[in-house]
mmCIF file of C-alpha atoms in Angstrom:
data_model
loop_
_atom_site.group_PDB
_atom_site.id
_atom_site.type_symbol
_atom_site.label_atom_id
_atom_site.label_comp_id
_atom_site.label_asym_id
_atom_site.label_seq_id
_atom_site.Cartn_x
_atom_site.Cartn_y
_atom_site.Cartn_z
ATOM 1 C CA UNK A 1 188.878 72.555 50.123
ATOM 2 C CA UNK A 2 186.553 70.309 52.108
ATOM 3 C CA UNK A 3 183.159 69.885 50.470
ATOM 4 C CA UNK A 4 180.050 68.114 51.723
ATOM 5 C CA UNK A 5 177.657 66.825 49.057
ATOM 6 C CA UNK A 6 174.244 65.612 50.206
ATOM 7 C CA UNK A 7 171.109 63.893 48.913
ATOM 8 C CA UNK A 8 168.387 61.834 50.545
ATOM 9 C CA UNK A 9 166.487 60.934 47.367
ATOM 10 C CA UNK A 10 168.952 60.197 44.569
ATOM 11 C CA UNK A 11 170.868 56.988 44.004
ATOM 12 C CA UNK A 12 174.383 57.392 45.471
ATOM 13 C CA UNK A 13 175.814 56.484 42.051
ATOM 14 C CA UNK A 14 173.768 59.208 40.356
ATOM 15 C CA UNK A 15 175.764 60.299 37.307
ATOM 16 C CA UNK A 16 175.548 64.065 37.871
ATOM 17 C CA UNK A 17 176.306 63.859 41.584
ATOM 18 C CA UNK A 18 178.873 61.079 41.891
ATOM 19 C CA UNK A 19 180.441 60.631 38.492
ATOM 20 C CA UNK A 20 180.592 64.264 37.486
ATOM 21 C CA UNK A 21 180.549 66.712 40.397
ATOM 22 C CA UNK A 22 182.111 64.611 43.165
ATOM 23 C CA UNK A 23 184.610 62.976 40.823
ATOM 24 C CA UNK A 24 185.672 66.412 39.539
ATOM 25 C CA UNK A 25 186.249 67.651 43.087
ATOM 26 C CA UNK A 26 188.227 64.555 44.054
ATOM 27 C CA UNK A 27 190.327 64.694 40.894
ATOM 28 C CA UNK A 28 191.140 68.328 41.692
ATOM 29 C CA UNK A 29 192.556 67.247 45.056
ATOM 30 C CA UNK A 30 189.669 68.339 47.278
ATOM 31 C CA UNK A 31 188.189 66.324 50.156
ATOM 32 C CA UNK A 32 184.555 65.239 49.857
ATOM 33 C CA UNK A 33 182.085 63.998 52.446
ATOM 34 C CA UNK A 34 179.072 62.388 50.793
ATOM 35 C CA UNK A 35 175.725 62.167 52.630
ATOM 36 C CA UNK A 36 173.525 59.711 50.734
ATOM 37 C CA UNK A 37 171.201 56.684 51.196
ATOM 38 C CA UNK A 38 173.913 54.049 50.655
ATOM 39 C CA UNK A 39 172.208 51.252 52.605
ATOM 40 C CA UNK A 40 168.810 51.809 50.994
ATOM 41 C CA UNK A 41 170.316 51.349 47.535
ATOM 42 C CA UNK A 42 172.806 48.671 48.645
ATOM 43 C CA UNK A 43 175.777 50.738 47.461
ATOM 44 C CA UNK A 44 179.340 50.557 48.728
ATOM 45 C CA UNK A 45 180.770 54.100 48.874
ATOM 46 C CA UNK A 46 183.523 54.884 46.405
ATOM 47 C CA UNK A 47 187.125 55.008 47.512
ATOM 48 C CA UNK A 48 188.522 58.428 48.274
ATOM 49 C CA UNK A 49 185.514 60.019 49.954
ATOM 50 C CA UNK A 50 184.023 60.073 53.448
ATOM 51 C CA UNK A 51 180.550 58.521 53.427
ATOM 52 C CA UNK A 52 177.647 59.244 55.780
ATOM 53 C CA UNK A 53 174.670 56.930 55.369
ATOM 54 C CA UNK A 54 171.194 58.411 55.660
ATOM 55 C CA UNK A 55 167.756 56.831 55.125
ATOM 56 C CA UNK A 56 166.092 57.607 51.812
ATOM 57 C CA UNK A 57 163.750 60.570 52.286
ATOM 58 C CA UNK A 58 164.947 60.815 55.871
ATOM 59 C CA UNK A 59 162.966 62.841 58.380
ATOM 60 C CA UNK A 60 164.126 66.408 58.810
ATOM 61 C CA UNK A 61 165.607 65.505 62.188
ATOM 62 C CA UNK A 62 167.690 62.625 60.831
ATOM 63 C CA UNK A 63 168.676 64.628 57.779
ATOM 64 C CA UNK A 64 169.823 67.526 59.961
ATOM 65 C CA UNK A 65 171.861 65.168 62.136
ATOM 66 C CA UNK A 66 173.576 63.717 59.063
ATOM 67 C CA UNK A 67 174.236 67.174 57.646
ATOM 68 C CA UNK A 68 175.631 68.352 60.956
ATOM 69 C CA UNK A 69 178.188 65.550 60.793
ATOM 70 C CA UNK A 70 178.873 66.174 57.136
ATOM 71 C CA UNK A 71 179.605 69.898 57.372
ATOM 72 C CA UNK A 72 181.960 69.613 60.309
ATOM 73 C CA UNK A 73 185.081 71.525 59.125
ATOM 74 C CA UNK A 74 183.566 71.781 55.615
ATOM 75 C CA UNK A 75 184.110 74.840 53.427
ATOM 76 C CA UNK A 76 181.061 74.209 51.242
ATOM 77 C CA UNK A 77 177.778 72.259 51.298
ATOM 78 C CA UNK A 78 176.102 71.196 48.035
ATOM 79 C CA UNK A 79 172.586 69.749 48.428
ATOM 80 C CA UNK A 80 170.736 67.920 45.662
ATOM 81 C CA UNK A 81 167.186 67.850 46.935
ATOM 82 C CA UNK A 82 165.068 70.817 47.927
ATOM 83 C CA UNK A 83 163.825 69.343 51.195
ATOM 84 C CA UNK A 84 167.361 69.437 52.639
ATOM 85 C CA UNK A 85 167.186 73.236 52.628
ATOM 86 C CA UNK A 86 164.706 72.856 55.492
ATOM 87 C CA UNK A 87 167.067 70.578 57.419
ATOM 88 C CA UNK A 88 170.208 72.710 57.363
ATOM 89 C CA UNK A 89 172.138 72.847 60.637
ATOM 90 C CA UNK A 90 172.524 76.249 62.262
ATOM 91 C CA UNK A 91 176.305 76.190 61.967
ATOM 92 C CA UNK A 92 177.162 75.554 58.355
ATOM 93 C CA UNK A 93 179.402 76.675 55.506
ATOM 94 C CA UNK A 94 178.075 78.393 52.365
ATOM 95 C CA UNK A 95 175.219 76.343 50.863
ATOM 96 C CA UNK A 96 174.652 75.540 47.196
ATOM 97 C CA UNK A 97 171.408 73.979 45.949
ATOM 98 C CA UNK A 98 171.671 71.986 42.715
ATOM 99 C CA UNK A 99 168.176 72.177 41.232
ATOM 100 C CA UNK A 100 167.270 68.715 39.982
ATOM 101 C CA UNK A 101 163.484 68.645 40.285
ATOM 102 C CA UNK A 102 160.845 70.974 38.878
ATOM 103 C CA UNK A 103 160.353 73.863 41.288
ATOM 104 C CA UNK A 104 158.406 77.088 41.246
ATOM 105 C CA UNK A 105 159.876 80.492 40.531
ATOM 106 C CA UNK A 106 158.938 81.448 44.094
ATOM 107 C CA UNK A 107 161.003 78.560 45.513
ATOM 108 C CA UNK A 108 163.973 79.521 43.357
ATOM 109 C CA UNK A 109 163.741 83.166 44.361
ATOM 110 C CA UNK A 110 163.451 82.342 48.063
ATOM 111 C CA UNK A 111 166.404 79.976 47.968
ATOM 112 C CA UNK A 112 168.443 82.350 45.825
ATOM 113 C CA UNK A 113 168.191 85.085 48.450
ATOM 114 C CA UNK A 114 169.971 82.883 50.990
ATOM 115 C CA UNK A 115 172.024 80.340 49.034
ATOM 116 C CA UNK A 116 173.775 79.784 45.752
ATOM 117 C CA UNK A 117 171.604 77.965 43.201
ATOM 118 C CA UNK A 118 172.922 75.671 40.456
ATOM 119 C CA UNK A 119 170.865 75.563 37.282
ATOM 120 C CA UNK A 120 171.857 74.220 33.838
ATOM 121 C CA UNK A 121 172.909 77.786 32.985
ATOM 122 C CA UNK A 122 175.402 77.700 35.863
ATOM 123 C CA UNK A 123 176.612 74.089 35.641
ATOM 124 C CA UNK A 124 175.512 72.585 32.309
ATOM 125 C CA UNK A 125 173.929 69.179 32.080
ATOM 126 C CA UNK A 126 176.486 66.999 30.336
ATOM 127 C CA UNK A 127 177.541 63.453 29.598
ATOM 128 C CA UNK A 128 180.619 61.431 28.764
ATOM 129 C CA UNK A 129 180.855 61.430 24.982
ATOM 130 C CA UNK A 130 182.374 58.335 23.406
ATOM 131 C CA UNK A 131 185.225 59.068 20.996
ATOM 132 C CA UNK A 132 184.081 56.570 18.370
ATOM 133 C CA UNK A 133 180.784 54.810 19.112
ATOM 134 C CA UNK A 134 179.578 51.999 16.830
ATOM 135 C CA UNK A 135 176.939 52.933 14.234
ATOM 136 C CA UNK A 136 173.266 52.517 15.140
ATOM 137 C CA UNK A 137 171.939 49.012 14.533
ATOM 138 C CA UNK A 138 168.416 47.845 13.700
ATOM 139 C CA UNK A 139 167.454 45.162 16.226
ATOM 140 C CA UNK A 140 166.797 47.039 19.484
ATOM 141 C CA UNK A 141 165.837 50.389 20.982
ATOM 142 C CA UNK A 142 166.860 51.556 24.446
ATOM 143 C CA UNK A 143 165.596 53.681 27.299
ATOM 144 C CA UNK A 144 168.036 54.848 29.982
ATOM 145 C CA UNK A 145 166.825 56.308 33.263
ATOM 146 C CA UNK A 146 164.229 55.995 35.974
ATOM 147 C CA UNK A 147 160.980 54.340 34.961
ATOM 148 C CA UNK A 148 157.647 55.635 36.183
ATOM 149 C CA UNK A 149 154.129 56.325 34.962
ATOM 150 C CA UNK A 150 154.897 59.968 34.164
ATOM 151 C CA UNK A 151 157.997 58.869 32.251
ATOM 152 C CA UNK A 152 156.033 56.743 29.837
ATOM 153 C CA UNK A 153 156.181 53.204 31.287
ATOM 154 C CA UNK A 154 152.729 52.279 29.962
ATOM 155 C CA UNK A 155 153.668 53.511 26.507
ATOM 156 C CA UNK A 156 157.049 51.753 26.640
ATOM 157 C CA UNK A 157 155.436 48.411 27.446
ATOM 158 C CA UNK A 158 152.838 48.947 24.720
ATOM 159 C CA UNK A 159 155.615 49.814 22.288
ATOM 160 C CA UNK A 160 157.578 46.685 23.202
ATOM 161 C CA UNK A 161 154.573 44.507 22.336
ATOM 162 C CA UNK A 162 154.116 46.253 18.985
ATOM 163 C CA UNK A 163 157.818 45.911 18.123
ATOM 164 C CA UNK A 164 157.975 42.126 18.502
ATOM 165 C CA UNK A 165 156.588 41.302 15.000
ATOM 166 C CA UNK A 166 159.232 43.606 13.515
ATOM 167 C CA UNK A 167 162.134 41.819 15.193
ATOM 168 C CA UNK A 168 163.033 44.795 17.396
ATOM 169 C CA UNK A 169 163.753 44.425 21.112
ATOM 170 C CA UNK A 170 163.258 47.051 23.818
ATOM 171 C CA UNK A 171 165.989 47.393 26.470
ATOM 172 C CA UNK A 172 165.039 49.296 29.642
ATOM 173 C CA UNK A 173 168.035 50.346 31.748
ATOM 174 C CA UNK A 174 167.077 52.013 35.010
ATOM 175 C CA UNK A 175 165.411 51.717 38.391
ATOM 176 C CA UNK A 176 161.614 51.781 38.507
ATOM 177 C CA UNK A 177 159.035 53.371 40.752
ATOM 178 C CA UNK A 178 157.443 50.844 43.080
ATOM 179 C CA UNK A 179 153.997 51.044 41.473
ATOM 180 C CA UNK A 180 155.222 50.102 37.981
ATOM 181 C CA UNK A 181 157.598 47.285 38.895
ATOM 182 C CA UNK A 182 154.934 44.534 38.626
ATOM 183 C CA UNK A 183 154.072 45.734 35.100
ATOM 184 C CA UNK A 184 157.723 45.599 34.069
ATOM 185 C CA UNK A 185 158.276 42.168 35.609
ATOM 186 C CA UNK A 186 155.206 40.778 33.844
ATOM 187 C CA UNK A 187 156.317 42.246 30.509
ATOM 188 C CA UNK A 188 159.769 40.752 30.921
ATOM 189 C CA UNK A 189 158.366 37.400 32.020
ATOM 190 C CA UNK A 190 156.388 37.004 28.793
ATOM 191 C CA UNK A 191 159.361 38.051 26.684
ATOM 192 C CA UNK A 192 158.258 41.513 25.526
ATOM 193 C CA UNK A 193 161.333 43.390 26.727
ATOM 194 C CA UNK A 194 164.512 43.248 28.799
ATOM 195 C CA UNK A 195 164.507 45.292 32.021
ATOM 196 C CA UNK A 196 167.980 45.488 33.558
ATOM 197 C CA UNK A 197 167.115 47.588 36.607
ATOM 198 C CA UNK A 198 169.558 50.164 37.892
ATOM 199 C CA UNK A 199 172.928 50.122 36.127
ATOM 200 C CA UNK A 200 175.696 52.671 36.887
ATOM 201 C CA UNK A 201 175.654 55.360 34.232
ATOM 202 C CA UNK A 202 179.039 54.582 32.701
ATOM 203 C CA UNK A 203 177.978 50.953 32.152
ATOM 204 C CA UNK A 204 174.491 51.913 30.966
ATOM 205 C CA UNK A 205 176.000 54.111 28.270
ATOM 206 C CA UNK A 206 178.100 51.253 26.952
ATOM 207 C CA UNK A 207 175.057 48.956 26.968
ATOM 208 C CA UNK A 208 173.149 51.481 24.858
ATOM 209 C CA UNK A 209 175.755 51.647 22.101
ATOM 210 C CA UNK A 210 174.729 50.183 18.768
ATOM 211 C CA UNK A 211 170.976 50.484 19.358
ATOM 212 C CA UNK A 212 168.609 51.682 16.651
ATOM 213 C CA UNK A 213 167.488 54.649 18.788
ATOM 214 C CA UNK A 214 167.320 56.026 22.298
ATOM 215 C CA UNK A 215 163.866 56.817 23.721
ATOM 216 C CA UNK A 216 162.780 59.736 25.913
ATOM 217 C CA UNK A 217 159.031 59.603 26.514
ATOM 218 C CA UNK A 218 158.309 62.006 29.378
ATOM 219 C CA UNK A 219 154.784 63.403 29.435
ATOM 220 C CA UNK A 220 155.883 66.922 30.402
ATOM 221 C CA UNK A 221 156.165 69.633 27.752
ATOM 222 C CA UNK A 222 158.002 72.115 29.998
ATOM 223 C CA UNK A 223 161.308 72.023 31.774
ATOM 224 C CA UNK A 224 164.802 71.207 30.601
ATOM 225 C CA UNK A 225 165.304 68.328 28.136
ATOM 226 C CA UNK A 226 166.124 65.070 29.947
ATOM 227 C CA UNK A 227 169.841 64.348 30.329
ATOM 228 C CA UNK A 228 169.283 60.917 28.783
ATOM 229 C CA UNK A 229 168.998 62.672 25.415
ATOM 230 C CA UNK A 230 172.581 63.898 25.781
ATOM 231 C CA UNK A 231 173.568 60.360 26.777
ATOM 232 C CA UNK A 232 172.091 58.990 23.552
ATOM 233 C CA UNK A 233 173.747 61.715 21.486
ATOM 234 C CA UNK A 234 177.094 61.021 23.110
ATOM 235 C CA UNK A 235 176.832 57.389 22.027
ATOM 236 C CA UNK A 236 175.864 58.168 18.443
ATOM 237 C CA UNK A 237 172.211 57.090 18.737
ATOM 238 C CA UNK A 238 169.292 58.733 16.950
ATOM 239 C CA UNK A 239 166.814 60.085 19.506
ATOM 240 C CA UNK A 240 163.055 59.629 19.598
ATOM 241 C CA UNK A 241 161.584 62.090 22.082
ATOM 242 C CA UNK A 242 158.317 63.636 23.178
ATOM 243 C CA UNK A 243 158.087 67.467 23.094
ATOM 244 C CA UNK A 244 160.026 67.959 26.343
ATOM 245 C CA UNK A 245 163.215 67.124 24.461
ATOM 246 C CA UNK A 246 162.302 68.930 21.247
ATOM 247 C CA UNK A 247 164.610 71.931 21.662
ATOM 248 C CA UNK A 248 167.704 69.794 22.123
ATOM 249 C CA UNK A 249 166.887 67.227 19.435
ATOM 250 C CA UNK A 250 165.780 69.719 16.813
ATOM 251 C CA UNK A 251 168.699 72.017 17.567
ATOM 252 C CA UNK A 252 171.192 69.204 17.012
ATOM 253 C CA UNK A 253 169.278 67.575 14.160
ATOM 254 C CA UNK A 254 169.679 64.221 15.870
ATOM 255 C CA UNK A 255 166.247 62.622 15.999
ATOM 256 C CA UNK A 256 162.478 62.665 15.796
ATOM 257 C CA UNK A 257 159.927 64.464 17.991
ATOM 258 C CA UNK A 258 156.637 62.609 18.510
ATOM 259 C CA UNK A 259 153.625 62.832 20.838
ATOM 260 C CA UNK A 260 153.403 60.478 23.798
ATOM 261 C CA UNK A 261 151.495 57.906 21.766
ATOM 262 C CA UNK A 262 152.439 54.289 21.048
ATOM 263 C CA UNK A 263 151.503 54.483 17.366
ATOM 264 C CA UNK A 264 153.587 57.627 16.855
ATOM 265 C CA UNK A 265 156.630 56.165 18.591
ATOM 266 C CA UNK A 266 156.266 52.869 16.695
ATOM 267 C CA UNK A 267 156.138 54.689 13.359
ATOM 268 C CA UNK A 268 159.273 56.646 14.264
ATOM 269 C CA UNK A 269 161.146 53.460 15.185
ATOM 270 C CA UNK A 270 160.090 51.703 11.982
ATOM 271 C CA UNK A 271 161.033 54.749 9.917
ATOM 272 C CA UNK A 272 164.575 54.588 11.308
ATOM 273 C CA UNK A 273 164.737 50.832 10.829
ATOM 274 C CA UNK A 274 163.805 51.153 7.174
ATOM 275 C CA UNK A 275 166.200 54.065 6.555
ATOM 276 C CA UNK A 276 169.722 53.079 7.663
ATOM 277 C CA UNK A 277 171.263 56.131 5.981
ATOM 278 C CA UNK A 278 168.946 58.416 7.941
ATOM 279 C CA UNK A 279 169.635 56.839 11.320
ATOM 280 C CA UNK A 280 173.372 56.944 10.608
ATOM 281 C CA UNK A 281 173.124 60.658 9.745
ATOM 282 C CA UNK A 282 171.012 61.498 12.808
ATOM 283 C CA UNK A 283 173.350 59.545 15.081
ATOM 284 C CA UNK A 284 176.435 61.259 13.641
ATOM 285 C CA UNK A 285 174.912 64.738 13.939
ATOM 286 C CA UNK A 286 173.930 64.106 17.551
ATOM 287 C CA UNK A 287 177.369 62.771 18.396
ATOM 288 C CA UNK A 288 179.083 65.816 16.862
ATOM 289 C CA UNK A 289 176.800 68.206 18.762
ATOM 290 C CA UNK A 290 177.339 66.342 22.042
ATOM 291 C CA UNK A 291 181.119 66.439 21.615
ATOM 292 C CA UNK A 292 180.983 70.160 20.912
ATOM 293 C CA UNK A 293 178.629 71.234 23.702
ATOM 294 C CA UNK A 294 177.828 68.468 26.202
ATOM 295 C CA UNK A 295 181.097 66.621 26.987
ATOM 296 C CA UNK A 296 181.530 66.800 30.776
ATOM 297 C CA UNK A 297 185.369 66.934 30.786
ATOM 298 C CA UNK A 298 185.054 70.258 28.957
ATOM 299 C CA UNK A 299 182.977 71.672 31.826
ATOM 300 C CA UNK A 300 184.360 70.030 34.972
ATOM 301 C CA UNK A 301 187.206 72.493 35.576
ATOM 302 C CA UNK A 302 184.792 75.423 35.469
ATOM 303 C CA UNK A 303 182.553 73.620 37.972
ATOM 304 C CA UNK A 304 185.475 73.077 40.355
ATOM 305 C CA UNK A 305 186.502 76.733 40.105
ATOM 306 C CA UNK A 306 182.945 77.814 40.859
ATOM 307 C CA UNK A 307 182.810 75.513 43.865
ATOM 308 C CA UNK A 308 186.045 76.995 45.157
ATOM 309 C CA UNK A 309 184.715 80.521 44.718
ATOM 310 C CA UNK A 310 181.445 79.632 46.448
ATOM 311 C CA UNK A 311 183.498 78.383 49.377
ATOM 312 C CA UNK A 312 185.230 81.748 49.461
ATOM 313 C CA UNK A 313 188.589 80.294 48.528
ATOM 314 C CA UNK A 314 190.964 82.052 46.174
ATOM 315 C CA UNK A 315 193.426 80.361 43.863
ATOM 316 C CA UNK A 316 196.231 81.816 46.009
ATOM 317 C CA UNK A 317 194.786 80.302 49.180
ATOM 318 C CA UNK A 318 194.393 76.918 47.496
ATOM 319 C CA UNK A 319 197.996 76.968 46.333
ATOM 320 C CA UNK A 320 199.405 77.667 49.811
#
């Protein structure tokens, strides 16, 4: 099978796109053309795939040109941002939209009438679960993922300042929206926190190991729990989350749910610091739940089979 995978907004090393879906297709022996903003993010394309560079948030015309090249002889097109559905070339293979952003029911219904739609119910969010992570420590907390105002940057910086007298460091691992970068640089310059910028997911997960807790401070109360929560669980970390992640954390018994408030988050961190047995128990319960339900290798074969069926290919045809 020849698959084209496309995004104009996500980092080319995005964990779900590159390190789960594309890697699963390549490992299954399929050919992949990847349309992504490689130059914008200063990324060298991975070996084994055909890369087509596109500007980040490219105009519809430039996006359509890139897609036209990408789907040449392709059996399937998987797009990862909604705007690409408006830039599809006339001649194209079956199209699958992987829903990554919050969209309306009307958008989903409209797209679903014409294309396949991937939701967490179709292809589960997942992570790479460590076989034996170190136990949670007591000197730092971590946040993995993109940093922006709506994802709690102001509260994270305020938390970092409040943690200093308690000997706890805040590690921020992820790219940041342009408008909050000066705040992060200033906070790092005065020694409140360590901001590492974008780090490939597999390395970010290893950096998070051994922390006191993983933080998820989105201000939304609707939508699916952030994937970073599964990342923390897979590394044996207790989770401190705002209500958006409540269903996952409470279901696994792996952390604390707090409002998006610096005092509330601080109290949760200090509670875990003062109760090593509790943080060890929460980390272990999260790790067990992640291994049971959220380990990507347990789901990747099903994803590949779905992709093959979406392309209209049968197992017999693939074997010939």
